[in-house]
XYZ file of C-alpha atoms in Angstrom:
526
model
C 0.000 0.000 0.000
C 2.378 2.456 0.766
C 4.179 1.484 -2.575
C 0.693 2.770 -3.949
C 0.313 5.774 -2.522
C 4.162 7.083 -3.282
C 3.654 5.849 -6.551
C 0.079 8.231 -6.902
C 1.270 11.027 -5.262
C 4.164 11.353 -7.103
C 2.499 10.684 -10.556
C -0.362 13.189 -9.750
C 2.771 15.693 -8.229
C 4.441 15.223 -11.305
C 1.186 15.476 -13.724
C 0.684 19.170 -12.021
C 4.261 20.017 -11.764
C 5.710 20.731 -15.588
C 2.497 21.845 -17.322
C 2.419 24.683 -14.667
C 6.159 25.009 -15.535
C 5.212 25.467 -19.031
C 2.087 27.568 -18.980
C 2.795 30.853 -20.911
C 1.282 33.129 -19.002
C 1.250 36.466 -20.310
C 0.488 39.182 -18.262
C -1.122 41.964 -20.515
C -1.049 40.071 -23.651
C -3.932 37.696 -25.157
C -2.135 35.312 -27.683
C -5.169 34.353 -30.322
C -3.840 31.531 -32.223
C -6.031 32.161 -34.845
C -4.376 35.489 -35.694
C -0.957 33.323 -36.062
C -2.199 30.695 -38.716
C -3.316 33.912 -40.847
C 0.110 36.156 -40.234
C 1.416 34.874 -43.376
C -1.463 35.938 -45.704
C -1.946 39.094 -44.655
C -0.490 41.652 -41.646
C -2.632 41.790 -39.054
C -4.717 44.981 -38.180
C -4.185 47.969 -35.873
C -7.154 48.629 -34.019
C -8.049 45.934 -31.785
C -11.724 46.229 -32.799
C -10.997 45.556 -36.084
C -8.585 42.785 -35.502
C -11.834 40.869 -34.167
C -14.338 41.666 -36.054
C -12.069 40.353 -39.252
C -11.000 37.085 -37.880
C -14.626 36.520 -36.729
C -15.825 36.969 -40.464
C -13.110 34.750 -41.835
C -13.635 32.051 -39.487
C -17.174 31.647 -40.561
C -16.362 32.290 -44.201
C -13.630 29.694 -44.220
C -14.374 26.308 -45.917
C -14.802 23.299 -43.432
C -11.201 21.104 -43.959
C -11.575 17.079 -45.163
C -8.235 16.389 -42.373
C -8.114 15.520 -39.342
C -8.402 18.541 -36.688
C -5.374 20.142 -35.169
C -3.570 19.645 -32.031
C -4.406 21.551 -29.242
C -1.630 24.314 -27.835
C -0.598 21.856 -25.108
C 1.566 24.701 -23.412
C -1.529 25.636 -21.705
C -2.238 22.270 -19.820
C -5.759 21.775 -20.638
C -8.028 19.179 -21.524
C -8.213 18.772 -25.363
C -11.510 19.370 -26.925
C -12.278 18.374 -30.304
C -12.250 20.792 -33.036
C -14.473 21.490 -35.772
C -13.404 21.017 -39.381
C -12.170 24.399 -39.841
C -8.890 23.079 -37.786
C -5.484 23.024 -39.175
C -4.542 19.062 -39.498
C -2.055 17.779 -37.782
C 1.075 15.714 -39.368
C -0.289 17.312 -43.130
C 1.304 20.039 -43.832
C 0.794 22.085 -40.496
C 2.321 25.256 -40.193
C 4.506 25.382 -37.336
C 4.818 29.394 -35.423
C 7.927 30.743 -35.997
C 8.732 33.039 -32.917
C 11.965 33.587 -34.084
C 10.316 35.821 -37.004
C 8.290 37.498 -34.266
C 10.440 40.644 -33.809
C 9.874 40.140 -29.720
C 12.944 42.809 -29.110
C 13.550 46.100 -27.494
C 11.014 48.166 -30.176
C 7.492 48.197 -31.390
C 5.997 46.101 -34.148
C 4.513 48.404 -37.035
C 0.868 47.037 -38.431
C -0.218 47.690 -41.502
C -3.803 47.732 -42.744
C -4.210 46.286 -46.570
C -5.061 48.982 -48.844
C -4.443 51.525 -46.573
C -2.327 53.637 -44.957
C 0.307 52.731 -42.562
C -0.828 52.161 -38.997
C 1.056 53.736 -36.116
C 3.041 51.381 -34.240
C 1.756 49.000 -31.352
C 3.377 49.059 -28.413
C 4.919 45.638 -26.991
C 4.618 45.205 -23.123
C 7.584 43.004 -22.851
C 8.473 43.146 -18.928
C 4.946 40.950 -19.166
C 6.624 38.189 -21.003
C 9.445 37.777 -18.885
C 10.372 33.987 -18.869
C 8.624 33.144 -21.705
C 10.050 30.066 -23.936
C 9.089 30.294 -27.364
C 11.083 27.513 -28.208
C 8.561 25.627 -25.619
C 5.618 26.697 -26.997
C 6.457 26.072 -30.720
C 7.274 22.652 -29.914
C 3.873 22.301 -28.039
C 1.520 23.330 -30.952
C 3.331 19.830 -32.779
C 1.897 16.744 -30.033
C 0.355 14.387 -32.303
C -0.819 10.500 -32.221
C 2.008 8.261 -31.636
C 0.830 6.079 -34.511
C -0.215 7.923 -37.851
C -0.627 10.952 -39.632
C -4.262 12.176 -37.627
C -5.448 13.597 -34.947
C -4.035 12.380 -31.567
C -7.560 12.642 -30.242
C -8.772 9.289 -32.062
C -6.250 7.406 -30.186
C -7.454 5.561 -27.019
C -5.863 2.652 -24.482
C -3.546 0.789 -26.287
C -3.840 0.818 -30.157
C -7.960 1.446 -30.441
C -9.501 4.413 -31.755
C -12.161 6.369 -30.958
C -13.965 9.209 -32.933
C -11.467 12.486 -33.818
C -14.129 14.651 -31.864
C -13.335 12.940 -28.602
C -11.988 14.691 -25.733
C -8.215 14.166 -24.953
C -7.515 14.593 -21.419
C -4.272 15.535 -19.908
C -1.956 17.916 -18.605
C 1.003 18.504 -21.120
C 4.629 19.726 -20.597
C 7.966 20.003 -22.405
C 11.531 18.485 -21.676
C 14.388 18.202 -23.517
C 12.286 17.520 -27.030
C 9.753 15.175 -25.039
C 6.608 16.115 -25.390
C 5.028 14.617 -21.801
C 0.881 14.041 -20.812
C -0.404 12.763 -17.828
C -3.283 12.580 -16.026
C -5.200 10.475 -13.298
C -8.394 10.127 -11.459
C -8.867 8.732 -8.320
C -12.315 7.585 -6.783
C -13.214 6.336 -3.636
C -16.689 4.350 -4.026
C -19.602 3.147 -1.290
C -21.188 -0.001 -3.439
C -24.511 -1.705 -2.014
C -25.486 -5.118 -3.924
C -29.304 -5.994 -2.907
C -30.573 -9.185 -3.348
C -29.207 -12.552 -1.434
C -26.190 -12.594 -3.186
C -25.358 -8.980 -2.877
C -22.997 -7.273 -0.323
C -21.466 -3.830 0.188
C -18.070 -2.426 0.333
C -16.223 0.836 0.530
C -13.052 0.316 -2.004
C -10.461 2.958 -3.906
C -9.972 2.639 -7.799
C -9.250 4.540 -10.579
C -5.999 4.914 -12.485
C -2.657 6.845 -13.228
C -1.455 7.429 -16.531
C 1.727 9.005 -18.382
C 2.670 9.373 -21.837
C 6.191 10.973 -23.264
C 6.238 11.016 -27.063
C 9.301 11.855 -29.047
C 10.088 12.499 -32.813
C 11.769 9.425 -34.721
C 12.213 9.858 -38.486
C 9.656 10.836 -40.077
C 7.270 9.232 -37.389
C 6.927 9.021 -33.298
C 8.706 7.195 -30.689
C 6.440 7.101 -27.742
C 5.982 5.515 -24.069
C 2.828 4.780 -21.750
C 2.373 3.868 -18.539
C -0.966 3.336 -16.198
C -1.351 2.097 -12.769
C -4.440 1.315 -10.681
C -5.049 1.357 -7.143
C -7.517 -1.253 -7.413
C -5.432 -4.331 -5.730
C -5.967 -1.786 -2.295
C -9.533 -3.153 -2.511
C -8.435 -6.662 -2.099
C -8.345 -10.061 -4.010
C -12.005 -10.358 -4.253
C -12.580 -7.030 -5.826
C -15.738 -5.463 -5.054
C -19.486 -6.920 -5.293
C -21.195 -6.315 -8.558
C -24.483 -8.586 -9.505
C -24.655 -10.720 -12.739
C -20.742 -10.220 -13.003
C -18.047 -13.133 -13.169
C -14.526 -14.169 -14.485
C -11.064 -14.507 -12.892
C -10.071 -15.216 -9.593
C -9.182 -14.348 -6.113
C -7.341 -17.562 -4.665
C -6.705 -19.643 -7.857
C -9.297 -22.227 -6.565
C -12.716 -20.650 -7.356
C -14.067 -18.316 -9.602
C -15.223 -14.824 -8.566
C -19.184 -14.476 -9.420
C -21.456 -11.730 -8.822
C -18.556 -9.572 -8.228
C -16.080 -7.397 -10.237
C -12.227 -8.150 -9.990
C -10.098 -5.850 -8.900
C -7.064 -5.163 -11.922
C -3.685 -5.204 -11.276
C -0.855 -2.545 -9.982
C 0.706 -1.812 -13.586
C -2.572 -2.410 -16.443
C 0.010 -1.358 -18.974
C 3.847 -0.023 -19.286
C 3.991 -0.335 -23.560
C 6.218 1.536 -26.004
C 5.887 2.304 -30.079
C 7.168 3.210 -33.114
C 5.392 4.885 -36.125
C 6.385 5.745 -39.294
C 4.632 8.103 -41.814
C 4.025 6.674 -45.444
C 2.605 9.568 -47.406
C 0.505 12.363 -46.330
C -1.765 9.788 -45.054
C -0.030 6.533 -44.017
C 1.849 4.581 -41.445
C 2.759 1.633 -40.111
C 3.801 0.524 -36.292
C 4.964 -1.574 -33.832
C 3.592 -1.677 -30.476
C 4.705 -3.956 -27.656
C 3.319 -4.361 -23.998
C 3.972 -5.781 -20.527
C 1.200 -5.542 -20.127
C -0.255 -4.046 -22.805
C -3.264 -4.139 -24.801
C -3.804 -6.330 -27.735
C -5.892 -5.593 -31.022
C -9.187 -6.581 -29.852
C -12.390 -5.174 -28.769
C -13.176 -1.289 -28.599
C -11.502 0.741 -26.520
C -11.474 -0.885 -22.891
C -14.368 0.992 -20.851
C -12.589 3.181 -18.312
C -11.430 4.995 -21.715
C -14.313 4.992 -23.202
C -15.867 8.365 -23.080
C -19.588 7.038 -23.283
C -19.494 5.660 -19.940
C -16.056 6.398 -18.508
C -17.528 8.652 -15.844
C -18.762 5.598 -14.159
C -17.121 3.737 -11.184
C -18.406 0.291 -12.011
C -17.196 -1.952 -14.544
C -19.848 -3.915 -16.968
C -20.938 -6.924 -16.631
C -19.861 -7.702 -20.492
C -16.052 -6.685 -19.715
C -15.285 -10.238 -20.482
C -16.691 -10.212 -23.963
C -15.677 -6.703 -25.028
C -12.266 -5.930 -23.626
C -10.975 -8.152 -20.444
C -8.117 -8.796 -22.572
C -6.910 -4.601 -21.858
C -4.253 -6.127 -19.591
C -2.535 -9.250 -21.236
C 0.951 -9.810 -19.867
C 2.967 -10.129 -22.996
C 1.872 -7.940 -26.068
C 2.995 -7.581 -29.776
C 1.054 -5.643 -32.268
C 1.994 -4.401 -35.988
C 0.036 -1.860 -38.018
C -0.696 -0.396 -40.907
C -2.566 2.582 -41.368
C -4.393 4.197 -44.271
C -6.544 7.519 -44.076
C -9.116 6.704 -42.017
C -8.225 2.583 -41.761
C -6.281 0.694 -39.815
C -5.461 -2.945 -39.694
C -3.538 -4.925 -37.058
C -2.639 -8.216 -35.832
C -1.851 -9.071 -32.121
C 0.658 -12.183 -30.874
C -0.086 -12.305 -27.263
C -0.237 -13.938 -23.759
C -3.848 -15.259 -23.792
C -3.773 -16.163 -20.379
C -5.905 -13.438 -17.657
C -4.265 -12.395 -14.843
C -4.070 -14.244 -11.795
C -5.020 -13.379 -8.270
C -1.615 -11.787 -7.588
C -2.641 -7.895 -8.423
C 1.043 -6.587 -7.485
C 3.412 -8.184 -9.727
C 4.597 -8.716 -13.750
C 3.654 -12.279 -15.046
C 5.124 -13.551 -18.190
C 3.962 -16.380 -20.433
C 4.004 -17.163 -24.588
C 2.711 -15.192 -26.992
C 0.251 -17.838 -28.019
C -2.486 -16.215 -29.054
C -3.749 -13.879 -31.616
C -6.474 -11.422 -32.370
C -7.113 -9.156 -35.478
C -8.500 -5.998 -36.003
C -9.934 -3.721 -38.493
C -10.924 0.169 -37.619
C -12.529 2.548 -39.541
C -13.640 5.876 -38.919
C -15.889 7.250 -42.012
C -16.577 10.768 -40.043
C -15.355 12.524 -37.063
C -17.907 11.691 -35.091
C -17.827 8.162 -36.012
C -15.487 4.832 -34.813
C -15.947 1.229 -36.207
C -14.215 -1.683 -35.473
C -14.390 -5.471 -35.681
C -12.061 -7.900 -34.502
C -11.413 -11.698 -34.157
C -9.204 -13.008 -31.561
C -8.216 -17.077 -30.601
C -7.168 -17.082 -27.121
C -5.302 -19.975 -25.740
C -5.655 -21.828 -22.577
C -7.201 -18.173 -21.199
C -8.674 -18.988 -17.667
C -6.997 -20.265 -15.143
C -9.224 -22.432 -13.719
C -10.165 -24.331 -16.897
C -6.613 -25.578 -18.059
C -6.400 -26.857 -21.555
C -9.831 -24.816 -22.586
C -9.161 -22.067 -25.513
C -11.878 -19.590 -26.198
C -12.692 -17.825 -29.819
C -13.843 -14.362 -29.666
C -15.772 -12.144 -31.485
C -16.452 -7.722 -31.118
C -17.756 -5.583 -33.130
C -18.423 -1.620 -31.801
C -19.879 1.913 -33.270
C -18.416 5.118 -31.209
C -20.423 8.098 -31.755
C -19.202 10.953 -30.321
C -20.513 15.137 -31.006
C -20.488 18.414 -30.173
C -24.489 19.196 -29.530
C -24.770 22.687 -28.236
C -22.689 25.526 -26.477
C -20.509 23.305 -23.667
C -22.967 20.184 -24.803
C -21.155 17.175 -25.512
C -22.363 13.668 -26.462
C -20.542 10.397 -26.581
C -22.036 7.013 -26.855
C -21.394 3.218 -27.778
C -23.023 0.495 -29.144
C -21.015 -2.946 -28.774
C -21.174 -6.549 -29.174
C -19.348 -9.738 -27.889
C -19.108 -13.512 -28.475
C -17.091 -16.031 -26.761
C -17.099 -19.537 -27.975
C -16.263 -22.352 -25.496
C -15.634 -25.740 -26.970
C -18.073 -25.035 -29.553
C -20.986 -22.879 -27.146
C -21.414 -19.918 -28.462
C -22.586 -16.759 -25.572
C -23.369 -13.302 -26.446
C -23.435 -9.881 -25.078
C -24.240 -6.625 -25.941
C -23.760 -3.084 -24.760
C -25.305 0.394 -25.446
C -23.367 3.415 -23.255
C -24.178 7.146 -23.077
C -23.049 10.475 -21.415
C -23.952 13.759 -21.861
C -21.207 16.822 -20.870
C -22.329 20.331 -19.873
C -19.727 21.914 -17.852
C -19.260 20.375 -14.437
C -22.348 17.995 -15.010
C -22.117 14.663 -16.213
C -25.145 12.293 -16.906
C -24.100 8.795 -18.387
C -25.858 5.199 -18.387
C -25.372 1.811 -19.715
C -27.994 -0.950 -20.458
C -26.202 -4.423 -21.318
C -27.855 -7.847 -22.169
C -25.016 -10.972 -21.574
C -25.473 -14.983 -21.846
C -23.759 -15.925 -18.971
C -23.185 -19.381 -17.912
C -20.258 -18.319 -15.356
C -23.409 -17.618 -12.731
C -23.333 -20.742 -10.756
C -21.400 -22.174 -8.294
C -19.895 -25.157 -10.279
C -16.518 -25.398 -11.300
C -17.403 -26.089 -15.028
C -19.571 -24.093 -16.922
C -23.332 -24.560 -16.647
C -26.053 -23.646 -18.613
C -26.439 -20.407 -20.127
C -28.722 -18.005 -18.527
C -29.843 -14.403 -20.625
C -29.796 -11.603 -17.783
C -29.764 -7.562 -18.147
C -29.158 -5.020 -16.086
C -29.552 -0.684 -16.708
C -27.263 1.551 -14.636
C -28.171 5.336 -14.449
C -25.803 8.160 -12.770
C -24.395 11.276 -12.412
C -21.515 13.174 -10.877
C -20.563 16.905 -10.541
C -16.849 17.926 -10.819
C -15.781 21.718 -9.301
C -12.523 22.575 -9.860
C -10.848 23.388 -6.664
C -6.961 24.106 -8.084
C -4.966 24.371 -11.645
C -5.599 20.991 -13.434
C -7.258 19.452 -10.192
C -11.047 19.395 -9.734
C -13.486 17.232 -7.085
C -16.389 15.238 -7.899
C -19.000 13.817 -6.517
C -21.352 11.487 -8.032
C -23.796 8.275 -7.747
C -25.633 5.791 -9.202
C -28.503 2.902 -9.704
C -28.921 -0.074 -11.040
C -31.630 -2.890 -11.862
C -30.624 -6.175 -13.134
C -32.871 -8.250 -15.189
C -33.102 -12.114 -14.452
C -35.124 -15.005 -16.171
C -37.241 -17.269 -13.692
C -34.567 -19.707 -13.222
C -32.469 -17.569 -11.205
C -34.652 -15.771 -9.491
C -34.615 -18.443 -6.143
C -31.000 -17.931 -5.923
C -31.211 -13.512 -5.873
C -34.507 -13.527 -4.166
C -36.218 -12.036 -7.163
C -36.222 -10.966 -10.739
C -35.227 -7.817 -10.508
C -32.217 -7.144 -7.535
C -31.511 -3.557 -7.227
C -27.782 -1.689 -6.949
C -26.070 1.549 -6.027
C -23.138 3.087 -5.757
C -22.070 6.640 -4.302
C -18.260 8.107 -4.898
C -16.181 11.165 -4.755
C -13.096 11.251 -6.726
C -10.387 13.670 -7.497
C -9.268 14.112 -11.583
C -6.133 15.332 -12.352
C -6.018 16.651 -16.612
């Protein structure tokens, strides 16, 4: 534990730490970065008025862009919104902002209005950029994805993607021609499981994460890391109806609760290089890391990442987010990607602290597409080998498709949701689950909910499996976050639950339709 808790607070010291380093704050001076991208067409105007009213009217008049939207200027440490269309892409033929040609010195800089007279010079308040690094912020406008030519904002845990108008959270920094991110949220949760095989429990979770990308070629070297304070809560995780898989003592299988994951969920580096304007390919390799199956693992998904409890269809969609041994190659073109996975099939065992190793002796593929902004596909096929430990010798085939929808719907109103589905085959029995996620963003208010259908046959207490029972369960919730410091803000949230069980199971709950909630506060670092 108290490994843990060094390791948090320095991450989330560290997280806060160099983006405030790098923040340009300039006292006296607003820097619009729109007035930069246009300093080459034309010289910018005197009169402040003016200056505004023109950019306004060439905004709107300028055609929406086909690429990818540009990066955001990290310098300033915030979270990364999604831009429209009228974005600069990133990777394709961006124009970098030469401060160098900025005539920052001792005088004034002379404006000049087109077709017109000369404009008296505009005075530079210089003692209020004392300490500013140009260099710094130039190199911040260029933070890209670590594996193609797009927006960094499609990129999600491991190699998935997600739509281009996702949000990309994180606090950003500069060293030595690293471009750095991190962020991390933290919850403490009160769960309460009705029925007769419910229970409650107060438990920590949540996650740490880091990122340092630098150039390589023409392409992107880059590093991740993410830890979870989730082995705090124990072996036996924490109690969640209608969920199952994995194990807390190696002997029996946990049911009707969730498992807690381990210490390090991924420490992963990759390679990219550009082919064309629109092209890459890549290498990615993980222990652990995250193979090429499955959409985005949930606690990244922003549909339903808001939410302290995991679904009950993890094990269909994307249990395989922490495989201990990972090696992935890529291609990608425009808005395509293939990629094949060699892997450690095997799930993690009840020992949450430590680094297991085993053969790569499994495989998954996967195909994304992303037709719009707003829109992620994928489908993927994966043959996992010998993958539970308490069912030696048993290999599973598995199945996932997923749509990501994410938009901008009104002033500070954003929209993200996701429709998935799952098959696992086991020795020729085929189960099923599906998934439908939403939340809804207007500043420090978040609304999401899930409704999920899975064939479970994990649900008795037999060491094999059993039959196959149909059950469904709808979580609704919502959580507040005020920000209380630079980069840090408090939330406080809740939710309910109803599960959904046929008649055969009801003796064993105490009735059809067991109830759930869960109350948390948590602390976000981006």
């Amino acid at each position: 534990m108290k490994i843990l808790l060094f390791s948090a607070a320095s991450a989330l010291a560290l997280a806060a730490t160099p983006a405030a380093a790098q923040m340009m704050t300039m006292p006296g001076m607003t820097m619009d970065h729109g007035q930069h991208r246009r300093a080459a067409k034309k010289p910018a105007i005197a009169k402040k008025t003016v200056v505004k009213k023109t950019v306004a009217k060439k905004t709107v008049a300028k055609k929406p862009s086909a690429a990818s939207p540009a990066a955001p200027h990290a310098g300033h440490g915030v979270a990364m919104p999604a831009t429209d269309d009228r974005s600069m892409p990133i990777g394709q033929g961006s124009m970098p902002m030469d401060h160098g040609s900025m005539p920052m010195g001792g005088g004034s800089m002379p404006m000049a209005v087109p077709g017109g007279p000369a404009q008296p010079a505009m005075p530079m308040d210089h003692g209020s950029m004392a300490g500013m690094d140009h260099g710094a912020m130039a190199g911040m406008h260029d933070m890209k994805a670590g594996l193609g030519p797009y927006s960094m904002n499609r990129e999600a845990s491991g190699t998935s993607w997600q739509p281009d108008t996702s949000n990309h959270m994180g606090v950003m920094a500069m060293a030595g021609g690293w471009h750095l991110m991190g962020m991390g949220v933290l919850n403490l949760v009160a769960d309460t499981q009705g029925s007769r095989r419910g229970a409650d429990k107060l438990f920590p979770s949540g996650m740490l994460m880091g990122m340092a990308q630098h150039p390589l070629g023409d392409g992107t070297l880059q590093f991740k890391a993410m830890l979870s304070p989730d082995p705090i809560m124990g072996k036996r995780g924490y109690p969640l109806l209608l969920a199952s898989g994995e194990t807390a003592d190696g002997v029996t299988r946990l049911v009707d609760r969730q498992h807690p994951h381990d210490f390090f969920m991924e420490l992963s580096a990759s390679v990219s290089q550009n082919v064309g304007r629109k092209g890459s390919v890549f290498l990615y390799a993980g222990l652990p890391g995250e193979p090429a199956f499955g959409p985005p693992t949930f606690m990244h998904r922003e549909s339903i990442m808001d939410s302290p409890e995991a679904p009950i269809a993890h094990h269909w969609l994307d249990s395989t987010h922490i495989s201990f041994g990972v090696l992935t190659a890529g291609a990608v073109l425009g808005n395509a990607k293939v990629e094949v996975s060699r892997f450690n099939g095997r799930e993690p065992d009840q020992h949450r602290w430590n680094i297991e190793t085993g053969p790569l002796d499994s495989t998954a593929v996967r195909l994304s597409w992303n037709p719009t902004r707003e829109l992620s596909l994928q489908g993927s096929w994966g043959h996992f080998k010998d993958p539970e430990q308490l069912e030696p010798g048993v290999d599973q085939e598995r199945l996932s498709a997923s749509a990501i929808y994410t938009r901008q719907i009104g002033p500070d109103l954003h929209w993200s949701t996701t429709l998935a589905w799952g098959r696992k085959t086991v020795e020729h029995h085929k189960d099923d689950a599906f998934v439908l996620e939403s939340s809804v963003r207007k500043g420090e208010w978040t609304v999401f909910g899930r409704g999920e259908v899975t064939e479970n046959s994990e649900l008795l207490d037999t060491a094999e499996h059993g039959p196959s029972f149909r059950v469904g369960k709808v979580s609704l919730g919502a959580v507040r976050d005020v920000p209380v410091a630079e980069h840090v803000a408090l939330g406080v949230g809740a939710l309910a639950s109803v599960n959904f069980l046929p008649a055969d199971l009801a003796p064993l709950y105490g009735g059809r339709h067991p109830l759930g909630a869960m109350g948390f506060v948590r602390m976000k670092v981006n």
